[in-house]
């Protein structure tokens, strides 16, 4: 019945709804109790990316893991920067239906567990364009060959050929960091509380949320669209649709203004379910 439990929605007394992810390694009996977005965990309680929704308040959070540096409340975090040289890697000629993929990273080691809950995709030759969810990752030294395990329900569809190459990417919520200015990866959300380095917690990506203001350029007014600042780490600044940064992704819309270096209220509109 574990699979049924993984998919079951849970609602707490305040009407918050939990949309669990899938983690075939996670003991879901640990960390009993319904989730609270204002808590952190030293031990993983939910799959990365699990979504918690406050329907009546219009807010949503997703579960993630802080990287090696503590995170402050109200500062936008991003995914960790993608590791170079873990793309276009040689792999074994695996048959359709296989969930064990042998890969050979050419010049950069693959750390143990680094791509757990992430993705492997085929970027060239037979099977190209297909993507699969990674279950476990062993430590693989550069130039050596090791086996990546896929989720049982996400096996290879098209058999790999002799020239097939694959790439790896971490889960977006694995080892998140405060976004540098400018950001170097996709935005994941905003913690509502401080989160200890290497702890798990909830990151808000939708709805009203206090966020650090960078008001040193164009003044942000209520109703203005905002983007991740290119001058202050973790902050938002005015998004000028006609300026030099009109192609920057929108973080949200200002609800209540604040002073430079303070925390205004932003209606977050980051992508997500």
Tab-separated table of C-alpha atoms in Angstrom:
chain	number	residue	atom	x	y	z
A	1	UNK	CA	0.000	0.000	0.000
A	2	UNK	CA	3.008	2.314	0.068
A	3	UNK	CA	2.370	3.399	-3.506
A	4	UNK	CA	-1.203	4.375	-2.640
A	5	UNK	CA	0.024	6.397	0.310
A	6	UNK	CA	2.487	8.251	-1.920
A	7	UNK	CA	-0.333	9.567	-4.106
A	8	UNK	CA	-2.922	10.279	-1.388
A	9	UNK	CA	-3.735	13.930	-0.736
A	10	UNK	CA	-3.623	15.031	2.861
A	11	UNK	CA	-5.378	18.042	4.381
A	12	UNK	CA	-4.598	19.607	7.757
A	13	UNK	CA	-7.000	21.441	10.060
A	14	UNK	CA	-6.225	24.784	8.389
A	15	UNK	CA	-7.178	23.454	4.965
A	16	UNK	CA	-3.611	23.131	3.658
A	17	UNK	CA	-3.359	20.429	0.983
A	18	UNK	CA	-0.264	18.265	0.458
A	19	UNK	CA	0.428	16.887	-3.024
A	20	UNK	CA	3.059	14.205	-2.335
A	21	UNK	CA	5.722	13.301	-4.839
A	22	UNK	CA	7.127	9.841	-5.466
A	23	UNK	CA	10.205	8.580	-3.655
A	24	UNK	CA	10.713	4.846	-3.674
A	25	UNK	CA	13.565	5.139	-1.140
A	26	UNK	CA	11.792	7.348	1.395
A	27	UNK	CA	10.333	5.807	4.534
A	28	UNK	CA	7.070	7.729	4.708
A	29	UNK	CA	6.397	6.568	8.265
A	30	UNK	CA	9.213	8.790	9.567
A	31	UNK	CA	8.472	12.350	10.618
A	32	UNK	CA	4.837	11.790	11.538
A	33	UNK	CA	2.398	14.675	11.399
A	34	UNK	CA	0.926	16.947	8.770
A	35	UNK	CA	3.282	19.479	7.165
A	36	UNK	CA	3.818	23.010	8.361
A	37	UNK	CA	5.495	25.445	5.940
A	38	UNK	CA	7.175	27.210	8.853
A	39	UNK	CA	9.373	24.307	9.868
A	40	UNK	CA	12.682	22.783	8.823
A	41	UNK	CA	13.871	19.185	9.024
A	42	UNK	CA	17.273	17.681	9.594
A	43	UNK	CA	15.960	14.439	8.093
A	44	UNK	CA	14.033	14.253	4.830
A	45	UNK	CA	10.276	13.907	5.387
A	46	UNK	CA	8.938	14.298	1.853
A	47	UNK	CA	10.200	13.778	-1.699
A	48	UNK	CA	11.855	16.834	-3.208
A	49	UNK	CA	9.306	18.947	-5.038
A	50	UNK	CA	6.362	17.817	-2.895
A	51	UNK	CA	3.800	20.624	-3.084
A	52	UNK	CA	1.896	22.118	-0.140
A	53	UNK	CA	-1.050	24.366	-1.021
A	54	UNK	CA	-3.061	26.846	1.031
A	55	UNK	CA	-6.090	27.062	-1.313
A	56	UNK	CA	-7.996	29.792	0.502
A	57	UNK	CA	-4.874	31.928	0.904
A	58	UNK	CA	-3.643	31.448	-2.658
A	59	UNK	CA	-0.219	30.278	-1.475
A	60	UNK	CA	1.882	27.278	-2.505
A	61	UNK	CA	5.229	25.876	-1.355
A	62	UNK	CA	7.515	23.082	-2.552
A	63	UNK	CA	9.848	20.950	-0.503
A	64	UNK	CA	13.578	21.317	-0.993
A	65	UNK	CA	17.043	20.862	0.456
A	66	UNK	CA	19.302	23.775	1.406
A	67	UNK	CA	22.845	23.631	0.102
A	68	UNK	CA	25.981	24.092	2.184
A	69	UNK	CA	25.073	27.621	3.313
A	70	UNK	CA	22.195	28.612	5.611
A	71	UNK	CA	19.258	30.391	3.995
A	72	UNK	CA	17.587	33.556	5.281
A	73	UNK	CA	13.844	34.112	5.355
A	74	UNK	CA	12.506	36.296	2.558
A	75	UNK	CA	15.371	35.802	0.107
A	76	UNK	CA	14.788	34.084	-3.237
A	77	UNK	CA	16.624	30.810	-3.727
A	78	UNK	CA	17.633	29.172	-6.984
A	79	UNK	CA	18.618	25.704	-8.066
A	80	UNK	CA	22.273	24.825	-7.790
A	81	UNK	CA	24.271	25.577	-10.930
A	82	UNK	CA	24.361	22.668	-13.354
A	83	UNK	CA	27.588	20.654	-13.281
A	84	UNK	CA	29.635	20.994	-16.447
A	85	UNK	CA	30.721	17.835	-18.298
A	86	UNK	CA	27.753	15.771	-17.142
A	87	UNK	CA	26.168	16.175	-20.563
A	88	UNK	CA	26.491	14.124	-23.726
A	89	UNK	CA	28.076	11.197	-21.851
A	90	UNK	CA	28.702	7.759	-23.338
A	91	UNK	CA	26.406	5.054	-21.984
A	92	UNK	CA	25.710	1.346	-22.321
A	93	UNK	CA	23.558	-0.145	-25.091
A	94	UNK	CA	20.657	-0.660	-22.703
A	95	UNK	CA	17.508	-2.477	-23.918
A	96	UNK	CA	13.979	-1.108	-23.775
A	97	UNK	CA	12.465	-1.681	-20.311
A	98	UNK	CA	15.821	-1.400	-18.522
A	99	UNK	CA	16.121	0.742	-15.377
A	100	UNK	CA	19.885	0.421	-14.869
A	101	UNK	CA	21.932	2.745	-17.067
A	102	UNK	CA	25.726	2.563	-17.254
A	103	UNK	CA	27.375	5.926	-17.881
A	104	UNK	CA	30.957	7.167	-18.221
A	105	UNK	CA	31.498	10.797	-17.134
A	106	UNK	CA	34.438	12.004	-19.246
A	107	UNK	CA	36.168	14.563	-17.019
A	108	UNK	CA	34.174	15.357	-13.859
A	109	UNK	CA	33.328	12.946	-11.028
A	110	UNK	CA	29.695	12.157	-10.193
A	111	UNK	CA	29.264	12.370	-6.392
A	112	UNK	CA	27.188	9.731	-4.621
A	113	UNK	CA	23.448	10.585	-4.414
A	114	UNK	CA	24.028	13.782	-6.399
A	115	UNK	CA	21.343	13.136	-8.995
A	116	UNK	CA	18.839	11.232	-6.851
A	117	UNK	CA	15.305	12.429	-7.775
A	118	UNK	CA	16.775	14.287	-10.741
A	119	UNK	CA	16.617	13.413	-14.410
A	120	UNK	CA	18.557	11.573	-17.101
A	121	UNK	CA	17.759	12.437	-20.691
A	122	UNK	CA	18.955	11.165	-24.038
A	123	UNK	CA	20.448	14.028	-26.019
A	124	UNK	CA	21.805	12.250	-29.090
A	125	UNK	CA	21.293	9.217	-31.331
A	126	UNK	CA	18.869	6.371	-30.609
A	127	UNK	CA	16.330	7.353	-27.954
A	128	UNK	CA	17.101	11.069	-28.217
A	129	UNK	CA	14.454	13.330	-26.754
A	130	UNK	CA	13.384	10.843	-24.065
A	131	UNK	CA	13.757	11.631	-20.351
A	132	UNK	CA	13.710	9.468	-17.224
A	133	UNK	CA	13.615	10.019	-13.462
A	134	UNK	CA	16.753	9.034	-11.504
A	135	UNK	CA	16.275	6.933	-8.368
A	136	UNK	CA	19.849	6.471	-7.106
A	137	UNK	CA	23.299	7.631	-8.131
A	138	UNK	CA	26.555	5.955	-7.075
A	139	UNK	CA	29.885	7.755	-6.870
A	140	UNK	CA	31.472	7.540	-10.332
A	141	UNK	CA	34.989	8.786	-10.990
A	142	UNK	CA	35.784	10.687	-14.173
A	143	UNK	CA	36.641	8.236	-16.922
A	144	UNK	CA	35.154	5.283	-15.022
A	145	UNK	CA	31.814	3.583	-15.630
A	146	UNK	CA	29.014	3.324	-13.081
A	147	UNK	CA	25.331	2.417	-12.971
A	148	UNK	CA	22.519	4.954	-12.552
A	149	UNK	CA	19.230	3.474	-11.332
A	150	UNK	CA	15.949	4.829	-12.718
A	151	UNK	CA	12.544	4.708	-11.050
A	152	UNK	CA	10.846	1.357	-11.644
A	153	UNK	CA	7.892	3.035	-13.368
A	154	UNK	CA	10.123	5.089	-15.686
A	155	UNK	CA	12.268	2.604	-17.644
A	156	UNK	CA	13.951	3.127	-21.005
A	157	UNK	CA	11.417	3.214	-23.817
A	158	UNK	CA	13.684	3.068	-26.875
A	159	UNK	CA	16.711	0.757	-26.725
A	160	UNK	CA	20.005	2.653	-26.681
A	161	UNK	CA	22.379	2.319	-29.623
A	162	UNK	CA	26.171	2.251	-29.682
A	163	UNK	CA	26.301	6.039	-30.188
A	164	UNK	CA	23.577	7.051	-27.745
A	165	UNK	CA	24.666	9.723	-25.250
A	166	UNK	CA	22.908	10.888	-22.100
A	167	UNK	CA	22.953	13.836	-19.709
A	168	UNK	CA	22.105	14.348	-16.033
A	169	UNK	CA	20.514	17.195	-14.107
A	170	UNK	CA	19.760	17.481	-10.391
A	171	UNK	CA	16.275	17.970	-9.029
A	172	UNK	CA	15.520	21.691	-8.995
A	173	UNK	CA	15.026	21.565	-5.222
A	174	UNK	CA	18.296	19.798	-4.404
A	175	UNK	CA	20.915	21.923	-2.590
A	176	UNK	CA	19.274	25.268	-3.319
A	177	UNK	CA	21.174	28.512	-2.713
A	178	UNK	CA	20.299	32.192	-2.350
A	179	UNK	CA	20.249	33.522	-5.888
A	180	UNK	CA	23.389	35.464	-6.757
A	181	UNK	CA	22.946	38.735	-8.600
A	182	UNK	CA	22.207	38.131	-11.362
A	183	UNK	CA	20.795	34.612	-10.950
A	184	UNK	CA	22.653	31.681	-12.510
A	185	UNK	CA	19.856	29.084	-12.523
A	186	UNK	CA	16.069	28.852	-12.228
A	187	UNK	CA	14.261	30.310	-9.218
A	188	UNK	CA	12.879	27.708	-6.784
A	189	UNK	CA	11.068	29.823	-4.214
A	190	UNK	CA	11.374	31.814	-1.007
A	191	UNK	CA	11.734	30.359	2.505
A	192	UNK	CA	9.392	31.941	5.052
A	193	UNK	CA	11.789	31.046	7.875
A	194	UNK	CA	15.581	30.742	8.175
A	195	UNK	CA	16.715	27.280	7.047
A	196	UNK	CA	19.884	25.663	8.370
A	197	UNK	CA	22.533	24.564	5.872
A	198	UNK	CA	21.843	21.031	4.564
A	199	UNK	CA	18.352	20.997	6.152
A	200	UNK	CA	15.066	20.411	4.363
A	201	UNK	CA	12.247	22.922	4.281
A	202	UNK	CA	9.435	24.591	2.362
A	203	UNK	CA	9.937	27.233	-0.324
A	204	UNK	CA	7.024	29.442	-1.305
A	205	UNK	CA	6.533	29.963	-5.025
A	206	UNK	CA	2.964	31.246	-5.280
A	207	UNK	CA	0.951	33.880	-3.437
A	208	UNK	CA	1.647	36.726	-0.961
A	209	UNK	CA	5.189	36.493	0.426
A	210	UNK	CA	7.620	38.956	2.070
A	211	UNK	CA	10.706	39.322	-0.150
A	212	UNK	CA	13.849	41.442	0.151
A	213	UNK	CA	13.609	44.692	-1.860
A	214	UNK	CA	16.254	46.165	-4.120
A	215	UNK	CA	14.794	49.609	-4.719
A	216	UNK	CA	18.105	51.217	-5.658
A	217	UNK	CA	17.111	51.625	-9.319
A	218	UNK	CA	13.601	52.210	-10.592
A	219	UNK	CA	11.239	52.535	-7.630
A	220	UNK	CA	8.862	49.602	-7.266
A	221	UNK	CA	5.212	50.583	-6.965
A	222	UNK	CA	2.230	48.440	-6.024
A	223	UNK	CA	1.092	46.534	-9.105
A	224	UNK	CA	4.536	46.521	-10.722
A	225	UNK	CA	6.026	43.290	-11.991
A	226	UNK	CA	9.320	42.366	-10.319
A	227	UNK	CA	12.273	40.137	-11.244
A	228	UNK	CA	15.272	38.720	-9.435
A	229	UNK	CA	17.706	41.523	-8.712
A	230	UNK	CA	20.969	41.747	-10.622
A	231	UNK	CA	22.517	43.857	-7.865
A	232	UNK	CA	21.438	42.353	-4.523
A	233	UNK	CA	21.552	38.607	-3.799
A	234	UNK	CA	18.134	37.108	-3.024
A	235	UNK	CA	16.212	40.333	-3.694
A	236	UNK	CA	13.619	41.501	-6.209
A	237	UNK	CA	13.737	44.650	-8.301
A	238	UNK	CA	11.505	46.419	-10.805
A	239	UNK	CA	10.959	44.550	-14.076
A	240	UNK	CA	11.129	47.058	-16.914
A	241	UNK	CA	9.393	45.494	-19.907
A	242	UNK	CA	10.919	48.144	-22.172
A	243	UNK	CA	14.388	48.170	-20.637
A	244	UNK	CA	17.557	46.135	-20.930
A	245	UNK	CA	16.154	43.321	-18.764
A	246	UNK	CA	12.756	42.868	-20.391
A	247	UNK	CA	13.565	39.212	-21.106
A	248	UNK	CA	14.301	38.392	-17.453
A	249	UNK	CA	11.745	35.978	-15.929
A	250	UNK	CA	9.074	37.509	-13.731
A	251	UNK	CA	9.137	36.614	-10.032
A	252	UNK	CA	5.818	38.197	-9.144
A	253	UNK	CA	3.805	41.387	-8.666
A	254	UNK	CA	4.232	43.934	-5.879
A	255	UNK	CA	1.324	44.035	-3.434
A	256	UNK	CA	2.728	46.333	-0.754
A	257	UNK	CA	5.823	48.495	-1.246
A	258	UNK	CA	8.744	48.731	1.145
A	259	UNK	CA	12.009	50.617	1.428
A	260	UNK	CA	15.293	49.606	-0.150
A	261	UNK	CA	16.824	46.747	1.855
A	262	UNK	CA	13.526	45.998	3.602
A	263	UNK	CA	10.922	43.333	2.901
A	264	UNK	CA	7.909	44.170	0.756
A	265	UNK	CA	4.963	41.903	0.017
A	266	UNK	CA	5.144	40.196	-3.361
A	267	UNK	CA	2.487	38.032	-4.984
A	268	UNK	CA	4.821	35.295	-6.220
A	269	UNK	CA	4.118	33.824	-9.662
A	270	UNK	CA	7.033	31.418	-10.095
A	271	UNK	CA	6.382	28.420	-12.375
A	272	UNK	CA	5.011	25.278	-10.803
A	273	UNK	CA	1.863	23.194	-10.422
